[in-house]
mmCIF file of C-alpha atoms in Angstrom:
data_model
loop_
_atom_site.group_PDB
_atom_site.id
_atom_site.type_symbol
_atom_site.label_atom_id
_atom_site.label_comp_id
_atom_site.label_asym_id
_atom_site.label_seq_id
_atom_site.Cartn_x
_atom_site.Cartn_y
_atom_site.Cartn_z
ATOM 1 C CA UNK A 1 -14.418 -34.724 -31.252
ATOM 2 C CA UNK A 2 -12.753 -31.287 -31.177
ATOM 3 C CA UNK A 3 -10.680 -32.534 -28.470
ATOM 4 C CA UNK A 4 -9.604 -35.753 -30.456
ATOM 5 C CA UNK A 5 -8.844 -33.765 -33.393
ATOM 6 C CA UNK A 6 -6.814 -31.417 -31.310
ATOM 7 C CA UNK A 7 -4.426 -34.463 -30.103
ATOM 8 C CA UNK A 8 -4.239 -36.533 -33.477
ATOM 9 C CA UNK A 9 -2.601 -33.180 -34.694
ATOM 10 C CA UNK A 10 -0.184 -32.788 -32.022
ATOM 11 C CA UNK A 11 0.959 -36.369 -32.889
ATOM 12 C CA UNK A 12 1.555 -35.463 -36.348
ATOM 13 C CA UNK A 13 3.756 -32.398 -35.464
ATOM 14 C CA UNK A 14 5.504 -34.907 -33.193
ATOM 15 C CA UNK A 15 5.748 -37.747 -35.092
ATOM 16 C CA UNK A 16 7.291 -34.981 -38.664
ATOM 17 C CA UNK A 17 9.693 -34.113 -35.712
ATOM 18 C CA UNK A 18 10.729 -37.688 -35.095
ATOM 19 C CA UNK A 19 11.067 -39.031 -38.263
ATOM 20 C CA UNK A 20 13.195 -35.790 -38.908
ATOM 21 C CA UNK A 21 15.619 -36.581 -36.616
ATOM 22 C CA UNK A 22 15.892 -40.056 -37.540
ATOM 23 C CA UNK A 23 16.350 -38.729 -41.003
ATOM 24 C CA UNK A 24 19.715 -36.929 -39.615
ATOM 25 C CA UNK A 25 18.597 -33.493 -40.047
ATOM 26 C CA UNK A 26 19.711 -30.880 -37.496
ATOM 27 C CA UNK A 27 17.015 -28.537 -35.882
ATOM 28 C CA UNK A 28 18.895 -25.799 -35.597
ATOM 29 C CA UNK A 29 19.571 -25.600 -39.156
ATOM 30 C CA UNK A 30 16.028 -25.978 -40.120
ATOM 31 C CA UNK A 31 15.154 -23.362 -37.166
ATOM 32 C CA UNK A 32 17.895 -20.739 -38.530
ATOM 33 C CA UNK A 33 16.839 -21.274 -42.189
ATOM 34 C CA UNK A 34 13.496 -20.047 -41.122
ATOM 35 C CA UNK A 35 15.003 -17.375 -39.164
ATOM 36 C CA UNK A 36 11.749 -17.783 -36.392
ATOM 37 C CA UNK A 37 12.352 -17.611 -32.643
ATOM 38 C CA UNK A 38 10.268 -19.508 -31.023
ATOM 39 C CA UNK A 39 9.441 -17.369 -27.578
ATOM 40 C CA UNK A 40 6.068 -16.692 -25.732
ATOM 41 C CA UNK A 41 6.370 -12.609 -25.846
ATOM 42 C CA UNK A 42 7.741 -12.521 -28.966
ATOM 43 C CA UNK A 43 5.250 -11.905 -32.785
ATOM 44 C CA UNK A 44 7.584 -11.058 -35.309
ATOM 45 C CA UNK A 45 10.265 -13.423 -36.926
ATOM 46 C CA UNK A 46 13.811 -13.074 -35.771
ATOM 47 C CA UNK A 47 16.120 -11.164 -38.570
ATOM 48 C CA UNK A 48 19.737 -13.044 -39.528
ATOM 49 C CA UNK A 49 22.752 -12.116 -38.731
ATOM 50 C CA UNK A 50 23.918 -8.541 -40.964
ATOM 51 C CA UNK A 51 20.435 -7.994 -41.575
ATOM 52 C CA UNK A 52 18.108 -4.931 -41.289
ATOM 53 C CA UNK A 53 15.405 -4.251 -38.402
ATOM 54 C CA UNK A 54 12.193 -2.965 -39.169
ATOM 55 C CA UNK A 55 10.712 -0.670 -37.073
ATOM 56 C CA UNK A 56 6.389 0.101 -36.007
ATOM 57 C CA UNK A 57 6.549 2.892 -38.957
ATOM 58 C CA UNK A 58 8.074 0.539 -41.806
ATOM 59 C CA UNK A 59 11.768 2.231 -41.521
ATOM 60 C CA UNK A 60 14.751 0.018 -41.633
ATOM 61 C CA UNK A 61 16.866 0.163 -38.426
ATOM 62 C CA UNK A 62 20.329 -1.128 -38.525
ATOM 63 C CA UNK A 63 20.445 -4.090 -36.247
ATOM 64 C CA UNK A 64 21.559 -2.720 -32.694
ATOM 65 C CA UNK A 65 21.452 0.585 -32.987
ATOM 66 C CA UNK A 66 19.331 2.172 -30.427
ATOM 67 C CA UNK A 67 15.346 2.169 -30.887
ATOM 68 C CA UNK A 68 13.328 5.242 -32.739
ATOM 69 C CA UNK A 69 10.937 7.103 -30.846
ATOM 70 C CA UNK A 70 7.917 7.387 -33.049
ATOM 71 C CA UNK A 71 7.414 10.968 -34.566
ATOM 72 C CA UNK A 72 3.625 10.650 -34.344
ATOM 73 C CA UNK A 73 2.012 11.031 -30.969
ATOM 74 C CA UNK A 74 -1.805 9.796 -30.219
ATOM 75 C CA UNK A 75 -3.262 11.826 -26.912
ATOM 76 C CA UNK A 76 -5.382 8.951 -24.880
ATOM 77 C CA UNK A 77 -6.667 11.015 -22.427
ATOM 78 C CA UNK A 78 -10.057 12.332 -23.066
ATOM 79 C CA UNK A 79 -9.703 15.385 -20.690
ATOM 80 C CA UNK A 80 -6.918 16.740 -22.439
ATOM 81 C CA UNK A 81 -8.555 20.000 -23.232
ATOM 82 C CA UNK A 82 -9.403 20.633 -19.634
ATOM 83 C CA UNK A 83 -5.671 20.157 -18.305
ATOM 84 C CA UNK A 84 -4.924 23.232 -21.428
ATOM 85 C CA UNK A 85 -8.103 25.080 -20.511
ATOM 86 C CA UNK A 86 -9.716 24.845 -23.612
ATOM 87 C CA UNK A 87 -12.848 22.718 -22.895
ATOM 88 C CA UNK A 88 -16.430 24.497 -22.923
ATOM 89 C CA UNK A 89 -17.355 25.082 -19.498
ATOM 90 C CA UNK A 90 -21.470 24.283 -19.034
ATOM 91 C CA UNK A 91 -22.728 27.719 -17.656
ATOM 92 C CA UNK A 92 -25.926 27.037 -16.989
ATOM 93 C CA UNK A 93 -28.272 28.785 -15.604
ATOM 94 C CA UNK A 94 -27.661 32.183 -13.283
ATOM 95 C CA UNK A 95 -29.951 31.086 -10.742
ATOM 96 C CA UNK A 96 -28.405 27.448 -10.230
ATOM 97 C CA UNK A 97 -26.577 26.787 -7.744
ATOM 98 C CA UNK A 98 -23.896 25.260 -6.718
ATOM 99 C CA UNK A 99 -22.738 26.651 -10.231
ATOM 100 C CA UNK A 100 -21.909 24.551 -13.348
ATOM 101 C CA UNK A 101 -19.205 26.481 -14.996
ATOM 102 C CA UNK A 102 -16.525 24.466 -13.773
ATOM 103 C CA UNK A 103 -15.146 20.922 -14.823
ATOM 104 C CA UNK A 104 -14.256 19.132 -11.901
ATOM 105 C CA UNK A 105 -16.379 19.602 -8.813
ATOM 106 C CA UNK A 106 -15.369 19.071 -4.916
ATOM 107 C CA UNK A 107 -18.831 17.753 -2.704
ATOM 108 C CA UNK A 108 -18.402 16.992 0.884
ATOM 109 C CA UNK A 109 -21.060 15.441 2.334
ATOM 110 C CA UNK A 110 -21.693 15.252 6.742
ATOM 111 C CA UNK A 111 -23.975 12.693 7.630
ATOM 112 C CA UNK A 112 -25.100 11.496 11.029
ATOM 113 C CA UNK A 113 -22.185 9.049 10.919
ATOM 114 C CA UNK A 114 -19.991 9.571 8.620
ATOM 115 C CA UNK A 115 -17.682 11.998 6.290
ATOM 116 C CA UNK A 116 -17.944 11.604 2.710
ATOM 117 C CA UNK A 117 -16.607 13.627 -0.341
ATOM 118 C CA UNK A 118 -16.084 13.162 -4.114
ATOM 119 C CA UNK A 119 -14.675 14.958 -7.444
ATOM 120 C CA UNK A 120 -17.826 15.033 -9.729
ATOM 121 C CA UNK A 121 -16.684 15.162 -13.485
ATOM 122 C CA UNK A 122 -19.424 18.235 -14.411
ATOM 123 C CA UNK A 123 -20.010 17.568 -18.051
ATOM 124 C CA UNK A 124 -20.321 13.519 -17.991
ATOM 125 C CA UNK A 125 -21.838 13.796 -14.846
ATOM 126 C CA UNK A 126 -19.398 11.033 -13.345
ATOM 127 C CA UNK A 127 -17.649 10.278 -10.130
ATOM 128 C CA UNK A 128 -13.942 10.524 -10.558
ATOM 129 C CA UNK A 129 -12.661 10.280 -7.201
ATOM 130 C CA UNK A 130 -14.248 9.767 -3.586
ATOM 131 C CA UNK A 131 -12.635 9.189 -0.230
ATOM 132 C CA UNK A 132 -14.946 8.525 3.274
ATOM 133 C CA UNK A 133 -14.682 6.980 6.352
ATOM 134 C CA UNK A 134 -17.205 4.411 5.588
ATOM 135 C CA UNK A 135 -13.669 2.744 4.021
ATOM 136 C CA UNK A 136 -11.734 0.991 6.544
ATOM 137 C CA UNK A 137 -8.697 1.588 5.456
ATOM 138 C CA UNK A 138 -9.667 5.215 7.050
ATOM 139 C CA UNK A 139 -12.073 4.090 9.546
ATOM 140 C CA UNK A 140 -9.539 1.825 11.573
ATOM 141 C CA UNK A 141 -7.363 5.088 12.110
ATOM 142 C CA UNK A 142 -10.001 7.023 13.502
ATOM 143 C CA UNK A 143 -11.513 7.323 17.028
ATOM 144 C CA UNK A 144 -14.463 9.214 15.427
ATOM 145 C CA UNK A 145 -15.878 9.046 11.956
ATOM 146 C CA UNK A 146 -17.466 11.913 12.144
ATOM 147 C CA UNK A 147 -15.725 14.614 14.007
ATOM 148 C CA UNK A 148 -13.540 17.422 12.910
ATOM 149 C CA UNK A 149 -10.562 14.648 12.554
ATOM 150 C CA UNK A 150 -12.271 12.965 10.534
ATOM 151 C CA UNK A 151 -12.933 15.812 8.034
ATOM 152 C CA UNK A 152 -8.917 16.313 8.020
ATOM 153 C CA UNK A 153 -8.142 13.424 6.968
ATOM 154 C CA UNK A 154 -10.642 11.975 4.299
ATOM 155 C CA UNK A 155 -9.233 15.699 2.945
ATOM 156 C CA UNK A 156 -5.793 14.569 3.248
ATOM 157 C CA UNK A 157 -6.715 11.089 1.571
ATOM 158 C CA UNK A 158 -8.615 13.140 -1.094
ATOM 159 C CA UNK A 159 -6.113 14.764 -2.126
ATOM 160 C CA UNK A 160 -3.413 11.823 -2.746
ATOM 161 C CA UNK A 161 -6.090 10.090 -4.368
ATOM 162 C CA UNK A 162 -6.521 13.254 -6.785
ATOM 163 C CA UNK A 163 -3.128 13.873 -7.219
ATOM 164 C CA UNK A 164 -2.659 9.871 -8.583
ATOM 165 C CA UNK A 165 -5.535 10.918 -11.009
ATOM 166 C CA UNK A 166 -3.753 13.704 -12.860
ATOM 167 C CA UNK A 167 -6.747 16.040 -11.141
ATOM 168 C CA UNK A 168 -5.255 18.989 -9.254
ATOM 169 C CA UNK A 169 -7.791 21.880 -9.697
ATOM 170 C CA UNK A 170 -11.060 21.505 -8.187
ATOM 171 C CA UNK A 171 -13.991 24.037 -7.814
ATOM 172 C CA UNK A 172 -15.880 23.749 -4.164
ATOM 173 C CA UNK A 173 -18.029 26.336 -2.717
ATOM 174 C CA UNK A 174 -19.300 24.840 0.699
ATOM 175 C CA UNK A 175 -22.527 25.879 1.968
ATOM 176 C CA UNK A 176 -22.374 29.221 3.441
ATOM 177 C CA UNK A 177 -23.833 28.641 6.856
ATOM 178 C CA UNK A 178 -20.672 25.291 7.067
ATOM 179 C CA UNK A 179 -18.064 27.323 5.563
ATOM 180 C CA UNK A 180 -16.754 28.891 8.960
ATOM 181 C CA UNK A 181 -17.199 25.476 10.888
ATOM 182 C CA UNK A 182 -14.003 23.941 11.906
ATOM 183 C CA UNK A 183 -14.826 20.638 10.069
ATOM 184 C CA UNK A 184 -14.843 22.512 6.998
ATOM 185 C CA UNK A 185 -11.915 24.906 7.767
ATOM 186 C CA UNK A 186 -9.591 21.520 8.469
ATOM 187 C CA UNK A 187 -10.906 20.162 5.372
ATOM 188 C CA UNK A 188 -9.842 22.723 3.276
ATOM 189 C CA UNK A 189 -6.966 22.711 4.788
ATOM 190 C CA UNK A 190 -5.693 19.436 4.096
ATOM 191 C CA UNK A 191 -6.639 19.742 0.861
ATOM 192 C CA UNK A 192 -4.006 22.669 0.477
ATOM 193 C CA UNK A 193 -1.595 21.029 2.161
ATOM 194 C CA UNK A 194 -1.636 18.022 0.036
ATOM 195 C CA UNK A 195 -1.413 20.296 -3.240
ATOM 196 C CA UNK A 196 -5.042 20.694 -4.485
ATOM 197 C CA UNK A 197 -5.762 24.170 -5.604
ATOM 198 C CA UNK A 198 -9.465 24.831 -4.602
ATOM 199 C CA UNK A 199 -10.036 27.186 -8.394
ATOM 200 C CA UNK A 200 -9.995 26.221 -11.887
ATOM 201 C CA UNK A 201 -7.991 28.334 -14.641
ATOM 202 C CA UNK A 202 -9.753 30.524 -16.713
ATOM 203 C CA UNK A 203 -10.677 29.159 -20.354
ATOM 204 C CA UNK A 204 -8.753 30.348 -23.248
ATOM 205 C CA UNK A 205 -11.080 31.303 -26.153
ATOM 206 C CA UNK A 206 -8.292 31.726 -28.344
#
């Protein structure tokens, strides 16, 4: 029925449009007088010739002069306060460890196959980034998934993939008995050379 209703409508607008024109009445006059423009991406009506603009904020813009930036700016980004170094750090306890005063946190991960290693988001708990070989879009470049190689260049891929996410200062303290490995050394590495810094900024109390 909806459907029926839908179409005996249409053939109204169609048939006021018909009769309209048999009537001798120009469309474009009608259109102009009602100043609307009829166009998919377009919501408000189009203004006349000699008339005003109105812009987001309710100002009046002469008509093609070039568009106002709007004086009031809304931050999105709900990690603002960490890119300024004013977010509250979670300290924890002394005897935790790998630490929790930090706000982004770098976990690498050697399995029996594999090399895996993700930013952890420390106060929500969430993964924000994470690169591995399990992916084959780094697997099929790779004669070994799990050799020092390997390591280098999930790193490497890390740290584009950080870099795209507005995340460029990470907190990692490796195991101490891996640190010296050369897996670990190569990792770091790449992470340098793709312009992570591996140490957050102190937080301003002020």
């Amino acid at each position: 029925m909806s459907l029926l209703k839908g179409i005996r409508g249409k053939w109204r607008v169609f048939g006021g449009l018909f009769s309209m024109r048999a009537a001798g009445v120009d469309f474009k006059d009608v259109f102009k007088e009602t100043a609307v423009r009829f166009s998919s991406c377009l919501v408000s009506p189009r203004p006349r010739d000699g008339e005003e603009e109105s812009s987001e904020d309710g100002q009046r813009v002469p008509r093609g002069s070039a568009e106002l930036v709007n004086p009031r700016f809304v931050n999105r980004n709900p990690r603002n306060l960490e890119r300024m170094s004013l977010a509250m750090k979670d300290r924890g306890w002394e005897t935790v460890w790998p630490r929790r005063a930090c706000w982004h946190r770098l976990c690498i991960e050697h399995s029996q196959h594999h090399v895996s290693a993700h930013v952890e988001h420390v106060p929500s708990g969430e993964v924000v980034v994470s690169a591995s070989t399990q992916e084959w879009a780094v697997k099929r470049h790779l004669y070994s998934t799990r050799d020092v190689l390997a390591s280098e260049s999930v790193g490497r891929v890390l740290a584009q993939r950080c870099l795209e996410s507005g995340v460029q200062h990470l907190h990692f303290r490796a195991v101490p008995w891996s640190y010296k490995t050369e897996r670990m050394q190569k990792f770091r590495a790449a992470l340098k050379e793709g312009g992570i810094i591996l140490s957050e900024p102190r937080r301003i109390y002020k």
